[in-house]
């Protein structure tokens, strides 16, 4: 039988859309006259990134990296591995990394370390959600959608055991 956890809407799709609009305005202003390279961290960022870039009237480009972390299903273990590298040079580029969530901060720190070595002109972070109470590594988030309590969330790209990424809202998984 398929496991059906209880899901409760935490952030509706309308609220998400308003946050995406706001973030796009902030990014659009800061990157005016630039050609930013947006780098999504797969898999979770793909829905957010798809909506965000369509609100950005900039000559931007997109790339992706994919990382995986090992350990418990609902928690990053801190052992992170790059499983899909960049396919283009980023030296001298204005790079904006796109994340769906910053939790412990281990993943984004790992990705930033990887990218920083490639000498971009600038390197910033845009995250849809942040759970600061779970932080293990200090992270600067330049553009943030929502600060969340310590609840496991799914939907809008976020998964539980690879499911629920297709849901339009962000849901808390009830215990
Ligand atoms: C999620 C999310 C972030 C990371 C954040 O990815 O997309 O990349 O966890 O957690 P952290 O701050 O504790 O490192 P996940 O490892 O679940 O993989 P996915 O993106 O493929 O779902």
mmCIF file of C-alpha atoms in Angstrom, residues 12-160:
data_model
loop_
_atom_site.group_PDB
_atom_site.id
_atom_site.type_symbol
_atom_site.label_atom_id
_atom_site.label_comp_id
_atom_site.label_asym_id
_atom_site.label_seq_id
_atom_site.Cartn_x
_atom_site.Cartn_y
_atom_site.Cartn_z
ATOM 1 C CA UNK A 12 -0.472 28.544 -0.678
ATOM 2 C CA UNK A 13 0.380 28.813 -4.342
ATOM 3 C CA UNK A 14 -0.921 32.410 -4.327
ATOM 4 C CA UNK A 15 1.460 33.320 -1.530
ATOM 5 C CA UNK A 16 4.287 31.600 -3.372
ATOM 6 C CA UNK A 17 3.454 33.510 -6.556
ATOM 7 C CA UNK A 18 3.510 36.829 -4.681
ATOM 8 C CA UNK A 19 6.899 35.952 -3.154
ATOM 9 C CA UNK A 20 8.257 34.972 -6.565
ATOM 10 C CA UNK A 21 7.087 38.340 -7.942
ATOM 11 C CA UNK A 22 8.779 40.195 -5.101
ATOM 12 C CA UNK A 23 12.020 38.258 -5.493
ATOM 13 C CA UNK A 24 11.992 38.867 -9.237
ATOM 14 C CA UNK A 25 11.605 42.608 -8.641
ATOM 15 C CA UNK A 26 14.534 42.632 -6.185
ATOM 16 C CA UNK A 27 16.728 40.565 -8.494
ATOM 17 C CA UNK A 28 15.649 42.524 -11.565
ATOM 18 C CA UNK A 29 16.707 45.788 -9.913
ATOM 19 C CA UNK A 30 20.033 44.476 -8.628
ATOM 20 C CA UNK A 31 20.995 42.807 -11.906
ATOM 21 C CA UNK A 32 19.802 45.567 -14.215
ATOM 22 C CA UNK A 33 22.271 45.898 -17.124
ATOM 23 C CA UNK A 34 23.834 42.541 -16.221
ATOM 24 C CA UNK A 35 23.587 39.100 -17.789
ATOM 25 C CA UNK A 36 23.313 36.873 -14.744
ATOM 26 C CA UNK A 37 23.833 33.144 -14.804
ATOM 27 C CA UNK A 38 21.238 31.459 -12.611
ATOM 28 C CA UNK A 39 22.381 28.089 -11.301
ATOM 29 C CA UNK A 40 19.675 25.824 -9.917
ATOM 30 C CA UNK A 41 20.522 23.146 -7.381
ATOM 31 C CA UNK A 42 18.690 19.997 -8.474
ATOM 32 C CA UNK A 43 16.359 18.555 -7.925
ATOM 33 C CA UNK A 44 14.336 20.666 -5.519
ATOM 34 C CA UNK A 45 14.847 24.060 -7.153
ATOM 35 C CA UNK A 46 13.429 23.282 -10.567
ATOM 36 C CA UNK A 47 9.817 24.399 -9.991
ATOM 37 C CA UNK A 48 10.778 27.619 -8.203
ATOM 38 C CA UNK A 49 13.420 28.400 -10.802
ATOM 39 C CA UNK A 50 11.018 27.839 -13.682
ATOM 40 C CA UNK A 51 8.567 30.347 -12.193
ATOM 41 C CA UNK A 52 11.250 32.845 -11.147
ATOM 42 C CA UNK A 53 13.001 33.121 -14.503
ATOM 43 C CA UNK A 54 9.705 33.792 -16.267
ATOM 44 C CA UNK A 55 9.240 36.857 -14.052
ATOM 45 C CA UNK A 56 12.715 38.178 -14.841
ATOM 46 C CA UNK A 57 13.110 40.553 -17.761
ATOM 47 C CA UNK A 58 16.876 40.120 -17.950
ATOM 48 C CA UNK A 59 19.202 38.546 -20.533
ATOM 49 C CA UNK A 60 19.844 35.710 -18.115
ATOM 50 C CA UNK A 61 21.154 32.199 -18.679
ATOM 51 C CA UNK A 62 20.424 29.063 -16.686
ATOM 52 C CA UNK A 63 22.570 26.151 -15.594
ATOM 53 C CA UNK A 64 22.121 23.383 -13.064
ATOM 54 C CA UNK A 65 24.201 21.430 -10.634
ATOM 55 C CA UNK A 66 23.002 18.342 -8.850
ATOM 56 C CA UNK A 67 24.166 17.263 -5.462
ATOM 57 C CA UNK A 68 23.110 14.446 -3.247
ATOM 58 C CA UNK A 69 23.427 14.050 0.472
ATOM 59 C CA UNK A 70 23.448 10.740 2.241
ATOM 60 C CA UNK A 71 21.649 9.801 5.422
ATOM 61 C CA UNK A 72 18.175 9.879 6.886
ATOM 62 C CA UNK A 73 15.359 10.654 4.475
ATOM 63 C CA UNK A 74 14.217 13.837 6.182
ATOM 64 C CA UNK A 75 17.607 15.200 7.124
ATOM 65 C CA UNK A 76 20.784 16.120 5.337
ATOM 66 C CA UNK A 77 23.652 14.119 6.829
ATOM 67 C CA UNK A 78 26.316 16.599 5.852
ATOM 68 C CA UNK A 79 28.006 14.144 3.524
ATOM 69 C CA UNK A 80 27.390 15.817 0.209
ATOM 70 C CA UNK A 81 28.534 14.793 -3.230
ATOM 71 C CA UNK A 82 28.367 16.614 -6.547
ATOM 72 C CA UNK A 83 26.631 14.325 -9.032
ATOM 73 C CA UNK A 84 26.182 16.802 -11.895
ATOM 74 C CA UNK A 85 28.824 19.423 -12.506
ATOM 75 C CA UNK A 86 28.524 22.685 -14.350
ATOM 76 C CA UNK A 87 28.765 22.354 -18.095
ATOM 77 C CA UNK A 88 29.918 25.923 -18.732
ATOM 78 C CA UNK A 89 32.691 28.206 -17.399
ATOM 79 C CA UNK A 90 31.522 30.798 -14.871
ATOM 80 C CA UNK A 91 34.729 32.815 -14.510
ATOM 81 C CA UNK A 92 33.822 36.504 -14.504
ATOM 82 C CA UNK A 93 30.078 35.811 -14.523
ATOM 83 C CA UNK A 94 27.477 37.203 -12.164
ATOM 84 C CA UNK A 95 26.184 33.974 -10.640
ATOM 85 C CA UNK A 96 22.956 33.615 -8.682
ATOM 86 C CA UNK A 97 22.386 30.221 -7.076
ATOM 87 C CA UNK A 98 18.748 29.136 -6.785
ATOM 88 C CA UNK A 99 17.602 26.868 -3.950
ATOM 89 C CA UNK A 100 14.191 25.690 -2.829
ATOM 90 C CA UNK A 101 15.255 25.433 0.805
ATOM 91 C CA UNK A 102 18.176 26.163 3.088
ATOM 92 C CA UNK A 103 17.963 23.878 6.088
ATOM 93 C CA UNK A 104 21.221 22.915 7.801
ATOM 94 C CA UNK A 105 23.015 25.032 5.195
ATOM 95 C CA UNK A 106 25.347 22.163 4.310
ATOM 96 C CA UNK A 107 24.182 21.829 0.707
ATOM 97 C CA UNK A 108 24.344 25.496 -0.248
ATOM 98 C CA UNK A 109 27.704 25.896 1.517
ATOM 99 C CA UNK A 110 29.064 22.960 -0.458
ATOM 100 C CA UNK A 111 27.728 24.397 -3.727
ATOM 101 C CA UNK A 112 29.081 27.884 -2.969
ATOM 102 C CA UNK A 113 32.531 26.467 -2.180
ATOM 103 C CA UNK A 114 32.482 24.594 -5.490
ATOM 104 C CA UNK A 115 31.415 27.670 -7.453
ATOM 105 C CA UNK A 116 33.682 30.157 -5.672
ATOM 106 C CA UNK A 117 36.737 28.228 -6.844
ATOM 107 C CA UNK A 118 35.681 28.940 -10.419
ATOM 108 C CA UNK A 119 36.105 32.676 -9.877
ATOM 109 C CA UNK A 120 32.741 34.193 -10.757
ATOM 110 C CA UNK A 121 32.567 38.007 -10.731
ATOM 111 C CA UNK A 122 29.845 37.792 -8.105
ATOM 112 C CA UNK A 123 28.114 34.959 -6.288
ATOM 113 C CA UNK A 124 24.760 35.327 -4.554
ATOM 114 C CA UNK A 125 22.009 33.060 -3.244
ATOM 115 C CA UNK A 126 18.261 33.135 -3.797
ATOM 116 C CA UNK A 127 16.261 30.676 -1.692
ATOM 117 C CA UNK A 128 12.517 30.258 -1.638
ATOM 118 C CA UNK A 129 12.472 29.008 1.946
ATOM 119 C CA UNK A 130 14.751 29.045 4.955
ATOM 120 C CA UNK A 131 14.646 27.108 8.228
ATOM 121 C CA UNK A 132 17.180 29.063 10.298
ATOM 122 C CA UNK A 133 16.484 27.055 13.461
ATOM 123 C CA UNK A 134 18.088 24.045 11.769
ATOM 124 C CA UNK A 135 21.273 25.763 10.675
ATOM 125 C CA UNK A 136 24.598 24.001 11.165
ATOM 126 C CA UNK A 137 26.661 26.177 8.830
ATOM 127 C CA UNK A 138 26.371 29.947 8.548
ATOM 128 C CA UNK A 139 24.902 30.982 5.185
ATOM 129 C CA UNK A 140 24.142 34.394 3.694
ATOM 130 C CA UNK A 141 20.879 34.308 1.723
ATOM 131 C CA UNK A 142 20.701 37.396 -0.484
ATOM 132 C CA UNK A 143 17.119 36.902 -1.694
ATOM 133 C CA UNK A 144 14.654 34.979 0.485
ATOM 134 C CA UNK A 145 11.019 34.075 0.031
ATOM 135 C CA UNK A 146 9.907 32.658 3.389
ATOM 136 C CA UNK A 147 11.359 31.961 6.810
ATOM 137 C CA UNK A 148 9.797 28.769 8.137
ATOM 138 C CA UNK A 149 9.531 26.919 11.428
ATOM 139 C CA UNK A 150 11.169 23.543 11.838
ATOM 140 C CA UNK A 151 8.583 21.493 9.975
ATOM 141 C CA UNK A 152 9.241 19.007 7.187
ATOM 142 C CA UNK A 153 7.768 20.473 4.017
ATOM 143 C CA UNK A 154 6.829 19.116 0.595
ATOM 144 C CA UNK A 155 5.365 20.434 -2.635
ATOM 145 C CA UNK A 156 6.423 23.015 -5.215
ATOM 146 C CA UNK A 157 9.568 21.007 -5.989
ATOM 147 C CA UNK A 158 10.203 19.700 -2.473
ATOM 148 C CA UNK A 159 9.908 15.979 -1.908
ATOM 149 C CA UNK A 160 9.378 13.293 0.644
#
